[in-house]
Short mmCIF file of C-alpha atoms in Angstrom, two decimals:
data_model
loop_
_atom_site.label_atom_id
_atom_site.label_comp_id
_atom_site.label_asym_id
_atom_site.label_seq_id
_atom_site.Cartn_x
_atom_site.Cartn_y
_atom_site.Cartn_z
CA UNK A 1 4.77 -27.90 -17.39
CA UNK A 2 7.41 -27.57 -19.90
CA UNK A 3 10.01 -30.55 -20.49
CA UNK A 4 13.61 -30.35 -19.22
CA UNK A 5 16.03 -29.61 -21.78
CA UNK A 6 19.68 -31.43 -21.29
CA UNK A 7 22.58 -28.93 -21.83
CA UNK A 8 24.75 -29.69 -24.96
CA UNK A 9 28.67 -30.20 -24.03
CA UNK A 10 30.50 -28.83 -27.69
CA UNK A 11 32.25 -26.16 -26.70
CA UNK A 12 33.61 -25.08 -30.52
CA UNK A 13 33.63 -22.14 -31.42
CA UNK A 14 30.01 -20.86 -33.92
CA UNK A 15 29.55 -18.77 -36.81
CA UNK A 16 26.51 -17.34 -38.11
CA UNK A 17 25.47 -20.00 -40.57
CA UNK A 18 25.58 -22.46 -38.05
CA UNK A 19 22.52 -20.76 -36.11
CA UNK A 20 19.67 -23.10 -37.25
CA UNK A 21 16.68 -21.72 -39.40
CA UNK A 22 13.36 -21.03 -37.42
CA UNK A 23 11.48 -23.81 -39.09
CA UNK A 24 13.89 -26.78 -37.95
CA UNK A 25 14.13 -25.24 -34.60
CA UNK A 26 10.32 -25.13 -33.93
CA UNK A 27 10.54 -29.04 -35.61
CA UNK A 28 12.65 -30.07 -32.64
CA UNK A 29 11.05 -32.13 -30.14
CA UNK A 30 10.85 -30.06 -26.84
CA UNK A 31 9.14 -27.47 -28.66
CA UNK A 32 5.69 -28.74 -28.83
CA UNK A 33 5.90 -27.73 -24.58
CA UNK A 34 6.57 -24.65 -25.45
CA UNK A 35 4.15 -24.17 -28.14
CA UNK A 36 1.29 -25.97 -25.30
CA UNK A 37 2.32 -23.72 -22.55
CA UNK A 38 2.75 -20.19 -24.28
CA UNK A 39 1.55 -20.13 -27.30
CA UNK A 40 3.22 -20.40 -31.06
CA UNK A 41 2.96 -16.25 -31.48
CA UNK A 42 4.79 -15.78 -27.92
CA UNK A 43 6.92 -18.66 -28.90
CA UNK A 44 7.87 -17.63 -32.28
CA UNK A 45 8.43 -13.96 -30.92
CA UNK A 46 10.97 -15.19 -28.18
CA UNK A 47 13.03 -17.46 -30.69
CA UNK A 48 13.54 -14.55 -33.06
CA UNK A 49 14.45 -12.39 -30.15
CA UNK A 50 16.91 -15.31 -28.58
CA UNK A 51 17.98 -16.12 -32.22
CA UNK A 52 19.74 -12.17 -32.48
CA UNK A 53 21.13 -12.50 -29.49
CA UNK A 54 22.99 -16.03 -30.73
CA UNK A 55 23.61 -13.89 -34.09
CA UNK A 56 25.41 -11.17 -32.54
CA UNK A 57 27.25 -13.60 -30.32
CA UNK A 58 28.59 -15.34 -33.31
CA UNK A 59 29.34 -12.36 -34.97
CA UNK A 60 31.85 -11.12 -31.53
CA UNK A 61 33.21 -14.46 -31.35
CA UNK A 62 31.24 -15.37 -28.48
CA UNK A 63 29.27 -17.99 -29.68
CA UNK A 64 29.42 -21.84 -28.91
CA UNK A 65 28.85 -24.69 -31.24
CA UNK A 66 26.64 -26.18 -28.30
CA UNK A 67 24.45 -22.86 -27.77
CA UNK A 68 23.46 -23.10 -31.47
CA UNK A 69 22.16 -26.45 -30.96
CA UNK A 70 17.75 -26.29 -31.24
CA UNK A 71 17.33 -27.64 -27.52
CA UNK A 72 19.82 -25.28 -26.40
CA UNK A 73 18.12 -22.58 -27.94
CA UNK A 74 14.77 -23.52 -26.89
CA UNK A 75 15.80 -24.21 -23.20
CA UNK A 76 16.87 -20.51 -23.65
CA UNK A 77 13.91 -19.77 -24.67
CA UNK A 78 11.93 -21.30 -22.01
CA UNK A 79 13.95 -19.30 -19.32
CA UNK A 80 13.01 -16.47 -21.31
CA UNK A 81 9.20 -17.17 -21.57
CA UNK A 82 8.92 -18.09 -17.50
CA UNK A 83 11.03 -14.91 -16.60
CA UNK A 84 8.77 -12.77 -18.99
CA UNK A 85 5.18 -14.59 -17.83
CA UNK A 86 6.33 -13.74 -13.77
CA UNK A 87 3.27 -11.28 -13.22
CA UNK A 88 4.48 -8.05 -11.95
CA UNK A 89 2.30 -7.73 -9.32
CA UNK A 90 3.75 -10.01 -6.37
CA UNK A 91 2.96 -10.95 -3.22
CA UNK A 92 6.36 -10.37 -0.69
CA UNK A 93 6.65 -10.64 2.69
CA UNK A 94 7.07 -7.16 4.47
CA UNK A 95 9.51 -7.47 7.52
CA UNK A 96 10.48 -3.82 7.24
CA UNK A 97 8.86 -3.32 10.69
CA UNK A 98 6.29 -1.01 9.06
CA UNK A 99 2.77 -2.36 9.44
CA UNK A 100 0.49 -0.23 6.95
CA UNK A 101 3.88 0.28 4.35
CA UNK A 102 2.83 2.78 1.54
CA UNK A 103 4.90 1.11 -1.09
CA UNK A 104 3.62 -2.39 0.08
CA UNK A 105 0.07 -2.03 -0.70
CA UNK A 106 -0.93 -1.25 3.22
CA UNK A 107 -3.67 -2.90 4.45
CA UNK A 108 -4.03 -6.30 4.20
CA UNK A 109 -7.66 -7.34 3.66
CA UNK A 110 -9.56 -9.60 6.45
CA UNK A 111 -10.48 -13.01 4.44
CA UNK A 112 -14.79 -11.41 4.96
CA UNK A 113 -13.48 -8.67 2.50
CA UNK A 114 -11.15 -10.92 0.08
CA UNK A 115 -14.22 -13.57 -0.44
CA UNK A 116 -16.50 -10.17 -1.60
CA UNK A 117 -14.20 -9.20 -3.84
CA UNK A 118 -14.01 -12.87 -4.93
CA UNK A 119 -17.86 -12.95 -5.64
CA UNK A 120 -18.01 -9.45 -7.32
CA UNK A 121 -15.07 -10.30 -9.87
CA UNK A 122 -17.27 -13.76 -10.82
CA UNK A 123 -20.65 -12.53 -11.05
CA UNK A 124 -22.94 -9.88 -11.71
CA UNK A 125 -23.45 -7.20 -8.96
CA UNK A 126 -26.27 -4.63 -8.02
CA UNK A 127 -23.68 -1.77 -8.67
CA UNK A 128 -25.96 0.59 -9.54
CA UNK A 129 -29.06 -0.92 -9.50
CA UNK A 130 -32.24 -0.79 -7.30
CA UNK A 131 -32.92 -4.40 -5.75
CA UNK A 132 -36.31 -2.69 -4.59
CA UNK A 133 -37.54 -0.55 -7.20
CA UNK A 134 -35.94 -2.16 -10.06
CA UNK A 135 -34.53 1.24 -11.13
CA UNK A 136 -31.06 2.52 -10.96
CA UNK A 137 -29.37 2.87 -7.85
CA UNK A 138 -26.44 5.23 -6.59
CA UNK A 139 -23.05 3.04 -5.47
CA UNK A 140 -22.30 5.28 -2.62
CA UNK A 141 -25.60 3.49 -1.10
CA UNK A 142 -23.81 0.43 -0.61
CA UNK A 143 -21.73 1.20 1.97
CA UNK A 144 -23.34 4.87 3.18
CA UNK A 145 -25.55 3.34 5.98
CA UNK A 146 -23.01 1.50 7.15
CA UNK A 147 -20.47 5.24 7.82
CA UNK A 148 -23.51 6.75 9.12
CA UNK A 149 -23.88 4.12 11.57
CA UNK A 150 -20.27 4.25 12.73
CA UNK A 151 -19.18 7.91 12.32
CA UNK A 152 -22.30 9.57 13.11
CA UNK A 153 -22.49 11.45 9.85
CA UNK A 154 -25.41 12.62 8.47
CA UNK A 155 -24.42 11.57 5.13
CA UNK A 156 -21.56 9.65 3.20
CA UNK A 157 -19.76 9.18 -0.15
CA UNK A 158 -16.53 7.39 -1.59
CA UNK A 159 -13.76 8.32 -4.29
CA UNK A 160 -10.44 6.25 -5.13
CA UNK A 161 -8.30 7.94 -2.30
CA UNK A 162 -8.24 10.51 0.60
CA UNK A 163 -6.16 12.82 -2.20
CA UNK A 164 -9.05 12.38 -4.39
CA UNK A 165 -11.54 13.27 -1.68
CA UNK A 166 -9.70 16.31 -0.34
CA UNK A 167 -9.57 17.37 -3.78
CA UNK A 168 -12.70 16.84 -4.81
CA UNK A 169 -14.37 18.75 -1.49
CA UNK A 170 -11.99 22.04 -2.27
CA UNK A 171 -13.09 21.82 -6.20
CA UNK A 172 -17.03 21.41 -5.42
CA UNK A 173 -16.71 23.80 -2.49
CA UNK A 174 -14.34 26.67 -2.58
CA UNK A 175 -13.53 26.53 -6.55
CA UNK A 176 -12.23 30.55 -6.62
CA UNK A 177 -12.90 30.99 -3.18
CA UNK A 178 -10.47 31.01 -0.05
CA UNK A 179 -9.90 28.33 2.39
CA UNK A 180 -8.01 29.23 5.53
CA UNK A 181 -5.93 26.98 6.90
CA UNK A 182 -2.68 26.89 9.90
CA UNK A 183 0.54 27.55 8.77
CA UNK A 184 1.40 24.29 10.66
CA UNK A 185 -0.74 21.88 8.81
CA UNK A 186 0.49 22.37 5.42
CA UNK A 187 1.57 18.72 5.17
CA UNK A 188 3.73 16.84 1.88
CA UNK A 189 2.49 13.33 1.63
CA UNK A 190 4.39 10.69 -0.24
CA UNK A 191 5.62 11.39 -3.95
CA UNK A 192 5.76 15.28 -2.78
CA UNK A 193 1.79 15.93 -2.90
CA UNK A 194 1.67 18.82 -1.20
CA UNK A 195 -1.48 20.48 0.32
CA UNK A 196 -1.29 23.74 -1.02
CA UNK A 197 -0.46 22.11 -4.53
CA UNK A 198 -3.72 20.24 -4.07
CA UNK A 199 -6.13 23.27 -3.38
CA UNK A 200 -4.23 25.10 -6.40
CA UNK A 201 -5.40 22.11 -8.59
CA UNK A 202 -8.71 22.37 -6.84
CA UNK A 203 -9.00 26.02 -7.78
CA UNK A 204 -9.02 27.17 -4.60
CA UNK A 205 -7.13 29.89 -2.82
CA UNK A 206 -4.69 29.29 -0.33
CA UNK A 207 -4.81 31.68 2.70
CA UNK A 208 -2.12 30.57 5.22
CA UNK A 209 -2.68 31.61 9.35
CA UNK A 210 -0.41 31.55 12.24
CA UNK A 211 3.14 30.30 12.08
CA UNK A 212 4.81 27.25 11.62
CA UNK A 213 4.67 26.29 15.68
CA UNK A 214 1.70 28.27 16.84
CA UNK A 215 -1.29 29.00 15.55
CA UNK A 216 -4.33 30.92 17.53
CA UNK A 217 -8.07 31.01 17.18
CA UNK A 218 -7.81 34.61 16.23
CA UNK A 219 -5.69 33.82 13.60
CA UNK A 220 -8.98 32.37 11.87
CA UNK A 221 -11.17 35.08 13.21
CA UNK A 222 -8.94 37.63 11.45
CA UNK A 223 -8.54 35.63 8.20
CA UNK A 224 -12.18 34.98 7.16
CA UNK A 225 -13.31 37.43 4.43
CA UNK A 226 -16.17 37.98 1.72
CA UNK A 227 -14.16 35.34 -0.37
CA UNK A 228 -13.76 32.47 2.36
CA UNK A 229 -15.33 29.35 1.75
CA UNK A 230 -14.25 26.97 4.59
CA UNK A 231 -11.86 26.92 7.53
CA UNK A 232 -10.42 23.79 7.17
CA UNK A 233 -8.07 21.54 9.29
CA UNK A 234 -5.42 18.86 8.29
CA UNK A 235 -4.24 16.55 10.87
CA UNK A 236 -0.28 15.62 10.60
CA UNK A 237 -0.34 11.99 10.64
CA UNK A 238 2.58 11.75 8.81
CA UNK A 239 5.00 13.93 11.21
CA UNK A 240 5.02 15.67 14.63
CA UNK A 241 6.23 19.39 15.83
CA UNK A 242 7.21 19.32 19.62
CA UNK A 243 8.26 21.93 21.67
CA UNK A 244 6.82 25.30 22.33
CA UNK A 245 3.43 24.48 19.58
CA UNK A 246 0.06 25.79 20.20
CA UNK A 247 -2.77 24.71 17.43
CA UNK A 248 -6.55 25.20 17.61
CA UNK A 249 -8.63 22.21 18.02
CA UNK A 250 -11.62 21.64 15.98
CA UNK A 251 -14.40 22.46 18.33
CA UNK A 252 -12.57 26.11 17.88
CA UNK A 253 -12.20 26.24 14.43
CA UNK A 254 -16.07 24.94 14.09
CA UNK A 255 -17.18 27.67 16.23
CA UNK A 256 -15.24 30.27 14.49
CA UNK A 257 -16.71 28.93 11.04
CA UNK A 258 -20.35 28.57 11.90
CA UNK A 259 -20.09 31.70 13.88
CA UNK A 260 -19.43 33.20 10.21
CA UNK A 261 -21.48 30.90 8.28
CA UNK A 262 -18.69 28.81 7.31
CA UNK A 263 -18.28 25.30 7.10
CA UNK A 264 -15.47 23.72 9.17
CA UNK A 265 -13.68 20.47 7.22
CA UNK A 266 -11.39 18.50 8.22
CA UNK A 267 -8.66 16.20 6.15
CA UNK A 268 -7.73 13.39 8.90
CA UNK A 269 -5.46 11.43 7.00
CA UNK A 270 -5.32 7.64 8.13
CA UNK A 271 -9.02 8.65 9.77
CA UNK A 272 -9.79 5.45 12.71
CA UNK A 273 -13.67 4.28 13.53
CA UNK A 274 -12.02 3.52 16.71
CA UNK A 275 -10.34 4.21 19.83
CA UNK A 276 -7.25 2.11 19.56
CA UNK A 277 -6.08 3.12 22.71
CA UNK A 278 -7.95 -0.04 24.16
CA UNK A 279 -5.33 -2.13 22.66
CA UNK A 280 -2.62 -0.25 23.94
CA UNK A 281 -1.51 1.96 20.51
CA UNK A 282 -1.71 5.57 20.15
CA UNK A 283 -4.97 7.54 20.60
CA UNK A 284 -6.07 9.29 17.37
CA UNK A 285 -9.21 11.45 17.27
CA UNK A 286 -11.90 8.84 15.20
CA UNK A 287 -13.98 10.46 12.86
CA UNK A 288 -17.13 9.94 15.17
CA UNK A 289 -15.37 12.30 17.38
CA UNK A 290 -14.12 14.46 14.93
CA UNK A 291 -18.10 14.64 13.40
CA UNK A 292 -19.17 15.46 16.87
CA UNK A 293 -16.66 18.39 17.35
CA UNK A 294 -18.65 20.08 14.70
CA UNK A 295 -16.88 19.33 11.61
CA UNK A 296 -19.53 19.65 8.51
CA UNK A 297 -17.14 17.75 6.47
CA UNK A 298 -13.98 15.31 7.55
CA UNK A 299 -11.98 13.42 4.74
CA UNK A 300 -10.48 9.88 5.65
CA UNK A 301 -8.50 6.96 4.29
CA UNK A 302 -9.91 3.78 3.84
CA UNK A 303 -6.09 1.62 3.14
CA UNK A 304 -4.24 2.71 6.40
CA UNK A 305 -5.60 2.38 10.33
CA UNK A 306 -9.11 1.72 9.07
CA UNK A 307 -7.83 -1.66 7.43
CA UNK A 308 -9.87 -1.68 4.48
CA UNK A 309 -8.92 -1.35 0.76
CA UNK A 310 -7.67 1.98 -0.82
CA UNK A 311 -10.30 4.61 -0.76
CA UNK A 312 -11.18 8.27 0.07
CA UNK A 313 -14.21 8.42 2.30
CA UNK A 314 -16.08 11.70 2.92
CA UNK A 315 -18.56 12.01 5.39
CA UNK A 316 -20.64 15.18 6.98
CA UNK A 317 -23.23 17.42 6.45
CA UNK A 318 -26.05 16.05 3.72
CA UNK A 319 -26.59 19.01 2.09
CA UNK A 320 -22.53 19.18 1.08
CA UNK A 321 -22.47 16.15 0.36
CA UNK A 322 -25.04 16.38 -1.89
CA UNK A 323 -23.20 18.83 -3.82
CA UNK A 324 -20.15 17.44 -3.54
CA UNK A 325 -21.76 14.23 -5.45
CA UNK A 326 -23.29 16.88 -8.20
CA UNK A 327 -19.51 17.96 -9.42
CA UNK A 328 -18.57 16.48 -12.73
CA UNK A 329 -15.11 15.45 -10.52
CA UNK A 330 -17.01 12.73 -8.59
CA UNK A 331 -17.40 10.65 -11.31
CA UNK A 332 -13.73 10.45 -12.84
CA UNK A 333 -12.85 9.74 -8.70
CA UNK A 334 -15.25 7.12 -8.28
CA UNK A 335 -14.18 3.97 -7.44
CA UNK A 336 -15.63 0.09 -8.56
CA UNK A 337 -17.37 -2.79 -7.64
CA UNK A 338 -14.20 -4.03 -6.43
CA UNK A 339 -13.52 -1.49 -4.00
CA UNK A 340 -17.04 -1.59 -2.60
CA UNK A 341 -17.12 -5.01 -2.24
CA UNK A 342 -14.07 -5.20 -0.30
CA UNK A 343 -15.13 -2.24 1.62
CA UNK A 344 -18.44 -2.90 3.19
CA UNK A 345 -17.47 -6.41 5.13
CA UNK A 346 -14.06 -4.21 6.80
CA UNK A 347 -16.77 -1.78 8.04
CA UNK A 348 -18.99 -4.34 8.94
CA UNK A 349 -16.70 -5.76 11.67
CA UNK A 350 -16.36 -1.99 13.54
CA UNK A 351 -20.10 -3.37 14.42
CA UNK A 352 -18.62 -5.20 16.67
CA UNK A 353 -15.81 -4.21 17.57
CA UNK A 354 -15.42 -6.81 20.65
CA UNK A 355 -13.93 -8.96 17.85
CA UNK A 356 -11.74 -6.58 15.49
CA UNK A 357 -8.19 -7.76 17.35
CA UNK A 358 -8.70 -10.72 15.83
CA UNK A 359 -10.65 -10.42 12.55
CA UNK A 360 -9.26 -7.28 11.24
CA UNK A 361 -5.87 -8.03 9.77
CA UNK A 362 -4.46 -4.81 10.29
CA UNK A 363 -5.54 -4.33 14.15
CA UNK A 364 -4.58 -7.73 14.58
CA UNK A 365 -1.16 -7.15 13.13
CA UNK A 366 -0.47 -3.81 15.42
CA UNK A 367 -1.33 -5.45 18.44
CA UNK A 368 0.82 -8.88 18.01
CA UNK A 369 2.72 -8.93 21.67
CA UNK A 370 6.38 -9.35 20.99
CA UNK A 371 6.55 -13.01 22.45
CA UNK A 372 5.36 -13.69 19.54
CA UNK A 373 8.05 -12.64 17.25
CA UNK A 374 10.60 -13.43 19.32
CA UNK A 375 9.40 -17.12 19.36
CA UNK A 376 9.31 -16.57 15.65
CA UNK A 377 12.92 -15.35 15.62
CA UNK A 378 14.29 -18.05 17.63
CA UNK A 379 12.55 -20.88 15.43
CA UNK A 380 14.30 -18.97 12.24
CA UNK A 381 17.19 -17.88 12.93
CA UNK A 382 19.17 -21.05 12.32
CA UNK A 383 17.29 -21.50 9.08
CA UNK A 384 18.25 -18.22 8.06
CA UNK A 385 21.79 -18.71 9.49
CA UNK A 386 22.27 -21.63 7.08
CA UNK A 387 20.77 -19.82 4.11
CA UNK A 388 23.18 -16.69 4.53
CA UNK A 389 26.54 -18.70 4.96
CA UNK A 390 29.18 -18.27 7.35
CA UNK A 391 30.46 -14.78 5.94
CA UNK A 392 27.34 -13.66 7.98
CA UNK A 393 26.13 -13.60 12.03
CA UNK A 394 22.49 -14.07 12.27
CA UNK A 395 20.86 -13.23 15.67
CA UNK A 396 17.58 -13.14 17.23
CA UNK A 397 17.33 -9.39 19.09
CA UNK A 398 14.09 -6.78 20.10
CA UNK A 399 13.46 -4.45 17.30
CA UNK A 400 10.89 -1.60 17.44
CA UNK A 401 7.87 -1.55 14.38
CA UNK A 402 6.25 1.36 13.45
CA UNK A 403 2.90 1.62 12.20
CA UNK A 404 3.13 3.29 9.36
CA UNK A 405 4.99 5.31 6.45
CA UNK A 406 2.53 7.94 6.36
CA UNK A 407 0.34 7.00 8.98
CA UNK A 408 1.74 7.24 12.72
CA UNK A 409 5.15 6.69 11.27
CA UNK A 410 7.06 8.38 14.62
CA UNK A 411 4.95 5.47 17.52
CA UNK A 412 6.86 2.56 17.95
CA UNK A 413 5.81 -0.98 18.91
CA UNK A 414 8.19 -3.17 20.56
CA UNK A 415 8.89 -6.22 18.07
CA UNK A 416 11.60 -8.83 17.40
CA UNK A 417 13.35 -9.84 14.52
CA UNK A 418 16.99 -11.02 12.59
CA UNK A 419 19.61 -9.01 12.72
CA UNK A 420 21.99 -9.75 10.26
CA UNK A 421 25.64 -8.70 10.26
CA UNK A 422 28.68 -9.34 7.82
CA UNK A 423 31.45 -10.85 9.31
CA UNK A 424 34.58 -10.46 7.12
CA UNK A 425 36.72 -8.53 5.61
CA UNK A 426 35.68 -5.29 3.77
CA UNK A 427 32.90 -2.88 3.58
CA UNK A 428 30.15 -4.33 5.33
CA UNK A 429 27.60 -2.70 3.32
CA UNK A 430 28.11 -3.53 0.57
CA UNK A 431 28.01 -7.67 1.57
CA UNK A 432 24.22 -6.68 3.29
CA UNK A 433 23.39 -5.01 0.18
CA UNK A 434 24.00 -8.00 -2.26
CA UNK A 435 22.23 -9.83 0.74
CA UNK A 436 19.27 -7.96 0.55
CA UNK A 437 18.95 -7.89 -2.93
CA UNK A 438 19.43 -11.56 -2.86
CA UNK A 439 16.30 -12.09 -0.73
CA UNK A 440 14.38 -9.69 -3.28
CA UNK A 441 14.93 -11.57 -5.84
CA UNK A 442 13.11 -15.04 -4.55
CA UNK A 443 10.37 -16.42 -5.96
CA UNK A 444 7.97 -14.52 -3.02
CA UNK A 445 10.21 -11.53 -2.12
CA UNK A 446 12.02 -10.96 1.22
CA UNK A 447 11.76 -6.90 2.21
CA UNK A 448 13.70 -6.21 5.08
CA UNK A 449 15.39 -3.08 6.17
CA UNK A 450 19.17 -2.06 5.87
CA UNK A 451 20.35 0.44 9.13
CA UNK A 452 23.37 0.38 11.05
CA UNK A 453 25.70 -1.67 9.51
CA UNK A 454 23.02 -4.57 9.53
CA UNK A 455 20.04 -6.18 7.77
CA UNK A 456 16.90 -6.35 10.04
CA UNK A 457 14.05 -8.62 9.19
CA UNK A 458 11.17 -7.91 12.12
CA UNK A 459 9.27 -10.72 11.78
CA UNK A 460 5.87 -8.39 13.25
CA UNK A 461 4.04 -9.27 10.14
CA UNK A 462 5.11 -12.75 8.94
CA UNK A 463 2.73 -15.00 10.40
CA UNK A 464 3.07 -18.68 11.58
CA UNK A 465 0.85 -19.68 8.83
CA UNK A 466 3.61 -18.38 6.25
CA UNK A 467 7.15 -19.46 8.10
CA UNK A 468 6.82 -22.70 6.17
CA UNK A 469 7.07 -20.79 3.05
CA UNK A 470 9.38 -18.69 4.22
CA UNK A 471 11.76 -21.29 5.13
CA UNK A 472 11.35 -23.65 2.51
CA UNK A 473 12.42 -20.71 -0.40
CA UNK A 474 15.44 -19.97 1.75
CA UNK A 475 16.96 -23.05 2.04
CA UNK A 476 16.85 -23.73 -1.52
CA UNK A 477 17.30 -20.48 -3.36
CA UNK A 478 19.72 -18.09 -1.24
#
């Protein structure tokens, strides 16, 4: 802890020569706190920066007499040095009603995976090593049993992200070749990554079927030629055509491909290990049933309804798997110790799944009931109420959550929250926006969601466990 520095009070006017020297500044008293806490090279570096600020200031006339004083300077300084040592990386809270939020980090880890990641960042782990043989071992064998097991796959194997694993299938499998795929499907994920900018990357050819609506299982028939390497399907998790739509499911496109001696693949996005129906959410096609369609190959996401940490999971056939792991791509996509480790306890809970409502953060999250929140809301809102002032109505009201940004983003779950509105004169906007930037800029971040003349904070994934915090930073800071 650095000491308190008391303000000086001479409020004459300063010229350049009254800026003191380095040297007697760094003599002064409170700096030996500084010099503990940071350092004397990030010390010294701040001072000369502060210093040419004070220099320029007395050159425009803008400099006081007291603001040249040594602890003035260094209590500058210190401000300076806590701003700058903030890491960058921060935990927030997320009440933009979107569970798995792509710019949020989605899933939150269950406390099984953060302790593995805890003991593979302190100690030495059998990466790639052979606890039986003593030899060297192959990573993917950490967790490979264990997606076997719960997808039905013959075989398994990991990169850094579902992009990575799409990517790397289309390079190791159709590189110059031609992979068919429905008009329809041609998603853009976030940051405009585009499927058919993916398989051009890839080196594979792009061969577009059926129209944007409808798509039929002779469009496949009549597309496959001496040049096609895989039929492949992409499931739109991040949007939804309605109306008069027709697509072919993949038990059709996998008996159209092995028919021609084709594999069938499948990109599935935010892939689940499990019905979540039983919970009451939207049913999504899991992997194990997407395996047992006939797929040979389906690509999945490891950050978004599975729960886990970021990762692109491939599972399928063993033989293209096997030469999917042979391409000099899987190595720059690998991913770490830390990703394993975090991985294999998340899949360890779909072994019994009996208990996943209440161990896997993410499920957990989705399937809050709203009396929850809205005993949440009605314990905050006059805390929040005093925070904001008078200028603004705070009120408890039902608010819908989605799931995700990119993964179910269009199924709502009923929620509660704040709802925040401006009550005087002017723009309203423009009083919410200062409002919300105001609660981004506390010491653990509020994220809420501007929409309809009002700021919403759905309180779906703040838990009780964190509405001290919550509280506490709001009645002192706002």
């Amino acid at each position: 802890m650095t000491a308190p520095f008391a303000p000086g009070d001479d409020g004459a006017p300063a010229t350049p020569a009254d800026i003191p020297a380095l040297d007697r500044v760094l003599a002064a008293a409170p700096a030996q706190a500084l010099l503990e806490a940071y350092g004397r090279t990030r010390v010294v570096a701040a001072l000369r920066e502060r210093m040419a600020v004070l220099r320029a200031d007395a050159l425009a006339g803008r400099l006081t007499a007291a603001r040249a004083q040594p602890d003035a300077i260094l209590r500058e300084t210190d401000e300076l040095l806590k701003r700058d040592s903030q890491p960058r990386l921060r935990p927030v809270f997320n009440l933009t009603g979107t569970v798995l939020h792509t710019n949020l980090g989605r899933a939150l880890l269950p406390d099984e995976a953060v302790q593995a990641v805890v003991r593979a960042l302190t100690a030495p782990v059998n990466l790639e090593f052979d606890l039986h043989d003593g030899g060297r071992g192959d990573r993917d064998d950490l967790v490979e049993g264990l997606l076997r097991e719960l997808t039905g796959a013959e075989a398994a194997t990991i990169v850094n992200n579902n992009a990575a694993a799409v990517l790397l299938m289309l390079n190791a499998l159709a590189d110059r070749r031609e992979v068919v795929v429905s008009r329809g499907e041609l998603v853009e994920i976030g940051g405009a990554f585009r499927i058919p900018d993916i398989m051009k990357r890839a080196g594979a050819r792009l061969v577009e079927v059926g129209t944007t609506n409808r798509t039929h299982p002779a469009d496949y028939e009549q597309a496959i030629g001496p040049r096609t390497a895989m039929l492949m399907k992409v499931h739109c998790s991040n949007y939804a055509v309605t109306g008069f739509t027709k697509s072919v499911c993949v038990a059709d496109v996998a008996r159209i491909a092995h028919a021609r001696g084709l594999p069938a693949t499948v990109d599935l996005g935010s892939g689940t290990l499990i019905d979540l129906a039983q919970w009451g959410l939207p049913r999504e096609d899991t992997v194990r049933d997407t395996v047992q369609a006939g797929a040979d190959l389906v690509a999945f996401s490891g950050d978004k309804l599975l729960g886990g940490p970021q990762a692109g999971l491939l599972v399928g056939r063993a033989e293209l798997i096997r030469k999917i792991k042979k391409n000099p791509l899987k190595r720059a996509l690998r991913v770490g110790k830390l990703t394993l480790a975090a991985l294999e306890p998340v899949l360890a809970l779909y072994r019994s799944p009996e208990f996943l409502a209440e161990r896997l953060t993410t499920l957990r999250l989705l399937t809050r009931p709203q009396r929850l929140m809205q005993a949440a809301a009605e314990r905050l809102r006059d805390i929040v109420q005093h925070a904001a002032g008078p200028a603004y109505q705070v009120e408890a009201a039902a608010v819908f959550s989605q799931i995700g940004s990119g993964a179910l983003p269009v199924d709502q779950l009923p929620s509660y929250g704040l709802c925040i509105r401006h009550l005087g004169p002017g723009r309203p906007g423009r009083h919410l926006a200062r409002l919300e930037a105001k609660l981004r800029g506390l010491p653990r971040p509020v994220i809420g969601r501007l929409d309809d003349d009002a700021l919403w904070l759905d309180l779906r994934c703040l838990e009780e466990r964190d509405e001290a915090t919550f509280a506490a930073q709001l009645a002192h800071s706002l």
